[in-house]
Amino acid sequence: MTWQITREDLADLARGATLLGTGGGGDPYIGKMLVERVLGDGSITVLDPDELADDLFVIPTAQMGAPTVMVEKIPAGTEPTLALRILEEHLDRRADATMPIECGGINSMIPLIVAAETGLPVVDADGMGRAFPELSMETFAVYGVHGSPLALAGERGERVIIDTGDDDRQMEWLARAVTIRLGGVGHIAEYAMTGADVRRTAVPRTLSMALALGRAIREAREEHRSPFEAIQDTLASTLYCHVRTLFEGKVVDVDRRTTEGFAKGVARIAPVGGGDEQLEIRFQNENLIALRNGELVAIVPDLICVTESESAEPITTEGLRYGQRVRVLGISTPDLMRTPDALAAFGPTAFGLTEEFVPVEDLVPAPEIATNAN
Amino acid sequence: MTWQITREDLADLARGATLLGTGGGGDPYIGKMLVERVLGDGSITVLDPDELADDLFVIPTAQMGAPTVMVEKIPAGTEPTLALRILEEHLDRRADATMPIECGGINSMIPLIVAAETGLPVVDADGMGRAFPELSMETFAVYGVHGSPLALAGERGERVIIDTGDDDRQMEWLARAVTIRLGGVGHIAEYAMTGADVRRTAVPRTLSMALALGRAIREAREEHRSPFEAIQDTLASTLYCHVRTLFEGKVVDVDRRTTEGFAKGVARIAPVGGGDEQLEIRFQNENLIALRNGELVAIVPDLICVTESESAEPITTEGLRYGQRVRVLGISTPDLMRTPDALAAFGPTAFGLTEEFVPVEDLVPAPEIATNAN
């Protein structure tokens, strides 16, 4: 089903995308402002992946960089479209649509800026099904569509094209170097593909899922229902059907540094009333692993989402503050993100973790949130 | 006059190019081996800049990186031509000729590899008139031809295009980042221009000058004449007509480190027989400044060349060793390299030096080498 996004949807979409950002992905509220400015009272056409023509030509667009830098370095707004145009010129082919490479965080919004500026539709799918810190961590790549050639645009009109053939990690390695030298943020177009490729390699309907999540949280608050129940109810019918509460407490320690173009660190959460229990979350832009009293309770690629304990407002890595009351959720990812090839690309070992992947629904079997929500 | 380079010329050319490398520019002997392998018994056509058709399309080719790394990371030999082809495809125009961007060091040889592989002629000119550490330090840029778009090829077939418009320093900044991540060496095609541009912006006949210098040094040795007189005699009729001996002695200290893609450091030379005199040379890939007992005797862009005291064999920065007996020469550069615009691009301030440029012939007025050669 083809549907439309208008400015009224953007706040909900931003909220849902922040949740799917699992701590990273950049702040979608900045992206939201940029979309609003370009979109005005217009609307953006969203295409369902199942309805794409096989030969539709899709060029995904995104921003890359450390979220800690993105907060301070707001893009002019024209760079993502410039990145698309650079890739179109290089390939000598015009795009029929754009698409997120990452539905979590600001990269849920960047393709909407491009769509609003160019009139192109956006495909309701992405290649991460959440947020990941590296450009090579894509279901697209796992299932055979590679990122090269990548086009990268800088805020002063710099134009860079990187083609590393099938080696998406080398593409990431070189693009990251350029992004660091552009001041920490670059705008990119990459993983150009056909409609048939989208169906074969993308995580479907993650844009609509982010919007539905953000809307459900808001409506629950307005109606004084539990927003955590709303999250659970929304996800129940999606590919992300298992939701677990990993911990409730307050933030007692955040160790965070921006290094090599990433925001890396550790957060610790303890019970509000005191006690020996503790949740430790390690992150690289996104939350990677959660250990409760030293025992694994969730691990990448499953989602580890820190939220405000009353409102369920998602909190990003750079938004973590000492003393915050939080509930940490674990959310299962779709099967196509848990295959051996997928885990090799963005599972624990891809981040240098020694723990093996275990589905969050196996680590925390019960109770479901609905039964213990306050 | 059009002339031919054959394999018999390569050793002499390498020697002369090392002298013009002023300590840097990478080792041309590695480049020489690569040219020999491709050239065999063939020859390369060299075009005089004054005889180029106005609309001849010239794409210069080069290698970038720290010379200390180049010694250990010998290129496969096909990368420079790949860089040329990437730029041709990007511009949708075939090159009629290639050209050095830098006549000193290995970059005197790289265009010859391309010429031997492709059959293209080489233009007898360059944009540095010596060696410099950064891609923006070009007479091309000083006189209005900019480096973008730059094509960069890696040893595993990586293809990168960088276009920063008129901002050659930003081009250097981004290309350097990619080069570092490629392991320290990248192969580039940049500063595409017409024959008319070459005449307006290039330092003419530096390839033939390097060959003549190398040949003169060798023949003087064979005939037991002073190779230093031979250098002076060769340069007397060129744009590099002033030659001075800055110091004779032995190397007593070399402090050298590879940092941010450059080889930086300081060398100190003292009299062989002892004494308080000392020459200090500071370098960033190339020798930048020479101070004799703390007083300036030569400064970039003039050439500061360390040579073996008997044979006049030029010694590169990475070849400097404790105890070497050396004679250090100062050689004047052409007027087009000493204009205010030229000095802004590659004079002392471009390297963070606080000393002002003074021509070597004014700093060390007499005697000429011929009168005090041993």
PDB file of C-alpha atoms in Angstrom, chain B residues 45-238:
ATOM      1  CA  THR B  45      57.857  10.132 -26.178  1.00  0.00           C
ATOM      2  CA  VAL B  46      58.494  13.356 -24.269  1.00  0.00           C
ATOM      3  CA  LEU B  47      56.778  16.541 -25.452  1.00  0.00           C
ATOM      4  CA  ASP B  48      58.245  20.008 -24.999  1.00  0.00           C
ATOM      5  CA  PRO B  49      55.717  22.297 -23.313  1.00  0.00           C
ATOM      6  CA  ASP B  50      56.250  25.071 -25.877  1.00  0.00           C
ATOM      7  CA  GLU B  51      55.172  22.750 -28.677  1.00  0.00           C
ATOM      8  CA  LEU B  52      51.898  21.470 -27.194  1.00  0.00           C
ATOM      9  CA  ALA B  53      48.666  22.114 -29.093  1.00  0.00           C
ATOM     10  CA  ASP B  54      46.545  24.562 -27.089  1.00  0.00           C
ATOM     11  CA  ASP B  55      43.743  22.030 -26.678  1.00  0.00           C
ATOM     12  CA  LEU B  56      45.908  18.983 -25.979  1.00  0.00           C
ATOM     13  CA  PHE B  57      44.339  17.257 -22.962  1.00  0.00           C
ATOM     14  CA  VAL B  58      46.886  16.434 -20.278  1.00  0.00           C
ATOM     15  CA  ILE B  59      46.182  14.340 -17.158  1.00  0.00           C
ATOM     16  CA  PRO B  60      49.107  14.349 -14.712  1.00  0.00           C
ATOM     17  CA  THR B  61      49.710  11.211 -12.648  1.00  0.00           C
ATOM     18  CA  ALA B  62      51.514  10.688  -9.359  1.00  0.00           C
ATOM     19  CA  GLN B  63      51.821   8.744  -6.140  1.00  0.00           C
ATOM     20  CA  MET B  64      51.027  10.273  -2.752  1.00  0.00           C
ATOM     21  CA  GLY B  65      52.123   9.176   0.709  1.00  0.00           C
ATOM     22  CA  ALA B  66      54.992   9.228   3.162  1.00  0.00           C
ATOM     23  CA  PRO B  67      58.320   8.248   1.548  1.00  0.00           C
ATOM     24  CA  THR B  68      59.124   6.162   4.624  1.00  0.00           C
ATOM     25  CA  VAL B  69      56.112   3.999   3.795  1.00  0.00           C
ATOM     26  CA  MET B  70      56.723   3.942   0.033  1.00  0.00           C
ATOM     27  CA  VAL B  71      60.050   2.206   0.599  1.00  0.00           C
ATOM     28  CA  GLU B  72      58.289  -0.696   2.289  1.00  0.00           C
ATOM     29  CA  LYS B  73      55.119  -0.770   0.214  1.00  0.00           C
ATOM     30  CA  ILE B  74      56.093  -1.196  -3.403  1.00  0.00           C
ATOM     31  CA  PRO B  75      53.169  -0.618  -5.764  1.00  0.00           C
ATOM     32  CA  ALA B  76      51.980  -3.353  -8.105  1.00  0.00           C
ATOM     33  CA  GLY B  77      52.612  -0.924 -10.949  1.00  0.00           C
ATOM     34  CA  THR B  78      49.128  -0.819 -12.430  1.00  0.00           C
ATOM     35  CA  GLU B  79      47.614   1.667  -9.965  1.00  0.00           C
ATOM     36  CA  PRO B  80      48.832   4.899 -11.627  1.00  0.00           C
ATOM     37  CA  THR B  81      47.213   3.955 -14.916  1.00  0.00           C
ATOM     38  CA  LEU B  82      44.048   2.957 -13.057  1.00  0.00           C
ATOM     39  CA  ALA B  83      43.997   6.441 -11.513  1.00  0.00           C
ATOM     40  CA  LEU B  84      44.293   7.978 -14.996  1.00  0.00           C
ATOM     41  CA  ARG B  85      41.479   5.779 -16.300  1.00  0.00           C
ATOM     42  CA  ILE B  86      39.211   6.641 -13.356  1.00  0.00           C
ATOM     43  CA  LEU B  87      39.639  10.344 -14.083  1.00  0.00           C
ATOM     44  CA  GLU B  88      39.135   9.844 -17.824  1.00  0.00           C
ATOM     45  CA  GLU B  89      35.868   8.018 -17.142  1.00  0.00           C
ATOM     46  CA  HIS B  90      34.735  10.637 -14.660  1.00  0.00           C
ATOM     47  CA  LEU B  91      35.478  13.490 -17.081  1.00  0.00           C
ATOM     48  CA  ASP B  92      34.304  11.437 -20.068  1.00  0.00           C
ATOM     49  CA  ARG B  93      37.414  12.513 -21.944  1.00  0.00           C
ATOM     50  CA  ARG B  94      40.547  10.588 -22.920  1.00  0.00           C
ATOM     51  CA  ALA B  95      43.958  12.008 -22.099  1.00  0.00           C
ATOM     52  CA  ASP B  96      46.312  12.949 -24.955  1.00  0.00           C
ATOM     53  CA  ALA B  97      49.319  12.961 -22.620  1.00  0.00           C
ATOM     54  CA  THR B  98      50.366  12.586 -19.012  1.00  0.00           C
ATOM     55  CA  MET B  99      52.765  14.754 -16.995  1.00  0.00           C
ATOM     56  CA  PRO B 100      54.461  14.826 -13.592  1.00  0.00           C
ATOM     57  CA  ILE B 101      52.916  16.973 -10.890  1.00  0.00           C
ATOM     58  CA  GLU B 102      56.301  16.759  -9.149  1.00  0.00           C
ATOM     59  CA  CYS B 103      59.654  16.296 -10.863  1.00  0.00           C
ATOM     60  CA  GLY B 104      61.501  15.333  -7.685  1.00  0.00           C
ATOM     61  CA  GLY B 105      61.572  11.794  -6.339  1.00  0.00           C
ATOM     62  CA  ILE B 106      59.368   8.899  -7.422  1.00  0.00           C
ATOM     63  CA  ASN B 107      56.849  11.189  -9.049  1.00  0.00           C
ATOM     64  CA  SER B 108      59.288  11.816 -11.873  1.00  0.00           C
ATOM     65  CA  MET B 109      58.826   8.121 -12.685  1.00  0.00           C
ATOM     66  CA  ILE B 110      55.120   7.506 -12.144  1.00  0.00           C
ATOM     67  CA  PRO B 111      54.015   9.266 -15.362  1.00  0.00           C
ATOM     68  CA  LEU B 112      56.596   7.188 -17.234  1.00  0.00           C
ATOM     69  CA  ILE B 113      54.944   3.997 -15.957  1.00  0.00           C
ATOM     70  CA  VAL B 114      51.630   5.326 -17.234  1.00  0.00           C
ATOM     71  CA  ALA B 115      53.193   6.367 -20.548  1.00  0.00           C
ATOM     72  CA  ALA B 116      54.852   2.985 -21.026  1.00  0.00           C
ATOM     73  CA  GLU B 117      51.611   1.148 -20.232  1.00  0.00           C
ATOM     74  CA  THR B 118      49.285   3.297 -22.299  1.00  0.00           C
ATOM     75  CA  GLY B 119      51.502   4.594 -25.109  1.00  0.00           C
ATOM     76  CA  LEU B 120      50.689   8.181 -24.138  1.00  0.00           C
ATOM     77  CA  PRO B 121      53.464  10.793 -24.384  1.00  0.00           C
ATOM     78  CA  VAL B 122      54.775  12.635 -21.308  1.00  0.00           C
ATOM     79  CA  VAL B 123      55.002  16.423 -21.080  1.00  0.00           C
ATOM     80  CA  ASP B 124      58.435  17.757 -20.034  1.00  0.00           C
ATOM     81  CA  ALA B 125      57.185  19.958 -17.169  1.00  0.00           C
ATOM     82  CA  ASP B 126      55.726  19.680 -13.684  1.00  0.00           C
ATOM     83  CA  GLY B 127      53.877  21.703 -11.065  1.00  0.00           C
ATOM     84  CA  MET B 128      56.374  21.714  -8.206  1.00  0.00           C
ATOM     85  CA  GLY B 129      59.723  22.225  -9.893  1.00  0.00           C
ATOM     86  CA  ARG B 130      61.098  19.989  -7.138  1.00  0.00           C
ATOM     87  CA  ALA B 131      59.232  17.861  -4.541  1.00  0.00           C
ATOM     88  CA  PHE B 132      56.686  19.127  -2.011  1.00  0.00           C
ATOM     89  CA  PRO B 133      54.727  17.150   0.584  1.00  0.00           C
ATOM     90  CA  GLU B 134      51.201  18.300  -0.283  1.00  0.00           C
ATOM     91  CA  LEU B 135      49.049  18.070  -3.403  1.00  0.00           C
ATOM     92  CA  SER B 136      48.003  21.701  -3.155  1.00  0.00           C
ATOM     93  CA  MET B 137      51.586  22.955  -3.428  1.00  0.00           C
ATOM     94  CA  GLU B 138      51.511  23.284  -7.196  1.00  0.00           C
ATOM     95  CA  THR B 139      52.348  26.114  -9.587  1.00  0.00           C
ATOM     96  CA  PHE B 140      49.304  24.774 -11.474  1.00  0.00           C
ATOM     97  CA  ALA B 141      47.090  25.887  -8.580  1.00  0.00           C
ATOM     98  CA  VAL B 142      48.996  29.136  -8.015  1.00  0.00           C
ATOM     99  CA  TYR B 143      48.299  30.152 -11.616  1.00  0.00           C
ATOM    100  CA  GLY B 144      44.664  29.018 -11.738  1.00  0.00           C
ATOM    101  CA  VAL B 145      44.441  25.324 -12.663  1.00  0.00           C
ATOM    102  CA  HIS B 146      42.956  23.394  -9.745  1.00  0.00           C
ATOM    103  CA  GLY B 147      43.495  19.791  -8.734  1.00  0.00           C
ATOM    104  CA  SER B 148      39.860  18.699  -8.629  1.00  0.00           C
ATOM    105  CA  PRO B 149      38.503  16.346  -9.597  1.00  0.00           C
ATOM    106  CA  LEU B 150      41.215  14.072  -8.286  1.00  0.00           C
ATOM    107  CA  ALA B 151      41.124  10.315  -8.934  1.00  0.00           C
ATOM    108  CA  LEU B 152      42.790   7.995  -6.447  1.00  0.00           C
ATOM    109  CA  ALA B 153      43.486   4.294  -6.966  1.00  0.00           C
ATOM    110  CA  GLY B 154      44.414   1.792  -4.259  1.00  0.00           C
ATOM    111  CA  GLU B 155      46.433  -1.390  -4.555  1.00  0.00           C
ATOM    112  CA  ARG B 156      43.313  -3.544  -4.189  1.00  0.00           C
ATOM    113  CA  GLY B 157      41.540  -1.704  -6.984  1.00  0.00           C
ATOM    114  CA  GLU B 158      39.876   0.881  -4.768  1.00  0.00           C
ATOM    115  CA  ARG B 159      38.591   3.800  -6.844  1.00  0.00           C
ATOM    116  CA  VAL B 160      38.055   7.196  -5.238  1.00  0.00           C
ATOM    117  CA  ILE B 161      37.133  10.542  -6.798  1.00  0.00           C
ATOM    118  CA  ILE B 162      37.460  13.758  -4.801  1.00  0.00           C
ATOM    119  CA  ASP B 163      36.126  17.086  -6.055  1.00  0.00           C
ATOM    120  CA  THR B 164      36.519  20.126  -3.815  1.00  0.00           C
ATOM    121  CA  GLY B 165      36.143  22.744  -6.533  1.00  0.00           C
ATOM    122  CA  ASP B 166      38.825  25.437  -6.265  1.00  0.00           C
ATOM    123  CA  ASP B 167      39.863  24.387  -2.756  1.00  0.00           C
ATOM    124  CA  ASP B 168      43.061  22.445  -3.358  1.00  0.00           C
ATOM    125  CA  ARG B 169      43.964  22.344   0.324  1.00  0.00           C
ATOM    126  CA  GLN B 170      40.672  20.626   1.136  1.00  0.00           C
ATOM    127  CA  MET B 171      41.367  18.201  -1.729  1.00  0.00           C
ATOM    128  CA  GLU B 172      44.772  17.430  -0.205  1.00  0.00           C
ATOM    129  CA  TRP B 173      43.186  17.056   3.262  1.00  0.00           C
ATOM    130  CA  LEU B 174      40.612  14.508   2.071  1.00  0.00           C
ATOM    131  CA  ALA B 175      42.930  12.620  -0.292  1.00  0.00           C
ATOM    132  CA  ARG B 176      45.527  12.339   2.470  1.00  0.00           C
ATOM    133  CA  ALA B 177      42.952  10.753   4.778  1.00  0.00           C
ATOM    134  CA  VAL B 178      42.109   8.148   2.145  1.00  0.00           C
ATOM    135  CA  THR B 179      45.793   7.527   1.428  1.00  0.00           C
ATOM    136  CA  ILE B 180      46.545   6.926   5.104  1.00  0.00           C
ATOM    137  CA  ARG B 181      43.710   4.380   5.279  1.00  0.00           C
ATOM    138  CA  LEU B 182      44.965   2.680   2.119  1.00  0.00           C
ATOM    139  CA  GLY B 183      48.111   1.871   4.103  1.00  0.00           C
ATOM    140  CA  GLY B 184      50.062   5.057   3.450  1.00  0.00           C
ATOM    141  CA  VAL B 185      50.296   5.130  -0.343  1.00  0.00           C
ATOM    142  CA  GLY B 186      47.745   6.137  -2.973  1.00  0.00           C
ATOM    143  CA  HIS B 187      48.025   6.646  -6.727  1.00  0.00           C
ATOM    144  CA  ILE B 188      46.463   9.726  -8.192  1.00  0.00           C
ATOM    145  CA  ALA B 189      45.467  11.562 -11.348  1.00  0.00           C
ATOM    146  CA  GLU B 190      44.648  15.239 -10.880  1.00  0.00           C
ATOM    147  CA  TYR B 191      45.163  18.735 -12.280  1.00  0.00           C
ATOM    148  CA  ALA B 192      43.764  17.778 -15.673  1.00  0.00           C
ATOM    149  CA  MET B 193      44.505  20.657 -18.055  1.00  0.00           C
ATOM    150  CA  THR B 194      45.062  21.743 -21.643  1.00  0.00           C
ATOM    151  CA  GLY B 195      48.314  22.373 -23.452  1.00  0.00           C
ATOM    152  CA  ALA B 196      47.689  26.110 -23.108  1.00  0.00           C
ATOM    153  CA  ASP B 197      47.260  25.627 -19.332  1.00  0.00           C
ATOM    154  CA  VAL B 198      50.588  23.772 -19.169  1.00  0.00           C
ATOM    155  CA  ARG B 199      52.432  26.682 -20.760  1.00  0.00           C
ATOM    156  CA  ARG B 200      50.775  29.151 -18.411  1.00  0.00           C
ATOM    157  CA  THR B 201      51.103  27.257 -15.118  1.00  0.00           C
ATOM    158  CA  ALA B 202      53.831  24.586 -15.225  1.00  0.00           C
ATOM    159  CA  VAL B 203      57.539  24.694 -14.450  1.00  0.00           C
ATOM    160  CA  PRO B 204      58.972  23.850 -17.879  1.00  0.00           C
ATOM    161  CA  ARG B 205      61.545  21.191 -18.807  1.00  0.00           C
ATOM    162  CA  THR B 206      62.115  19.751 -15.348  1.00  0.00           C
ATOM    163  CA  LEU B 207      62.073  16.162 -16.602  1.00  0.00           C
ATOM    164  CA  SER B 208      64.878  16.886 -19.061  1.00  0.00           C
ATOM    165  CA  MET B 209      66.686  18.860 -16.349  1.00  0.00           C
ATOM    166  CA  ALA B 210      66.515  15.919 -13.923  1.00  0.00           C
ATOM    167  CA  LEU B 211      67.883  13.625 -16.628  1.00  0.00           C
ATOM    168  CA  ALA B 212      70.672  16.069 -17.505  1.00  0.00           C
ATOM    169  CA  LEU B 213      71.635  16.437 -13.827  1.00  0.00           C
ATOM    170  CA  GLY B 214      71.800  12.711 -13.245  1.00  0.00           C
ATOM    171  CA  ARG B 215      73.774  12.164 -16.408  1.00  0.00           C
ATOM    172  CA  ALA B 216      76.229  14.980 -15.633  1.00  0.00           C
ATOM    173  CA  ILE B 217      76.926  13.593 -12.157  1.00  0.00           C
ATOM    174  CA  ARG B 218      77.546  10.093 -13.546  1.00  0.00           C
ATOM    175  CA  GLU B 219      79.792  11.272 -16.382  1.00  0.00           C
ATOM    176  CA  ALA B 220      81.840  13.478 -14.047  1.00  0.00           C
ATOM    177  CA  ARG B 221      82.442  10.490 -11.764  1.00  0.00           C
ATOM    178  CA  GLU B 222      83.415   8.288 -14.704  1.00  0.00           C
ATOM    179  CA  GLU B 223      85.827  10.957 -15.917  1.00  0.00           C
ATOM    180  CA  HIS B 224      87.142  11.742 -12.411  1.00  0.00           C
ATOM    181  CA  ARG B 225      85.896  15.318 -12.575  1.00  0.00           C
ATOM    182  CA  SER B 226      84.084  17.031  -9.723  1.00  0.00           C
ATOM    183  CA  PRO B 227      80.415  16.024  -9.807  1.00  0.00           C
ATOM    184  CA  PHE B 228      79.613  19.272  -7.988  1.00  0.00           C
ATOM    185  CA  GLU B 229      81.083  21.286 -10.840  1.00  0.00           C
ATOM    186  CA  ALA B 230      79.022  19.148 -13.190  1.00  0.00           C
ATOM    187  CA  ILE B 231      75.849  20.035 -11.257  1.00  0.00           C
ATOM    188  CA  GLN B 232      76.731  23.711 -11.420  1.00  0.00           C
ATOM    189  CA  ASP B 233      77.530  23.599 -15.117  1.00  0.00           C
ATOM    190  CA  THR B 234      74.289  21.756 -15.889  1.00  0.00           C
ATOM    191  CA  LEU B 235      72.089  24.163 -13.946  1.00  0.00           C
ATOM    192  CA  ALA B 236      73.833  27.322 -15.202  1.00  0.00           C
ATOM    193  CA  SER B 237      71.728  27.395 -18.372  1.00  0.00           C
ATOM    194  CA  THR B 238      68.436  26.494 -16.630  1.00  0.00           C
TER     195      THR B 238
END
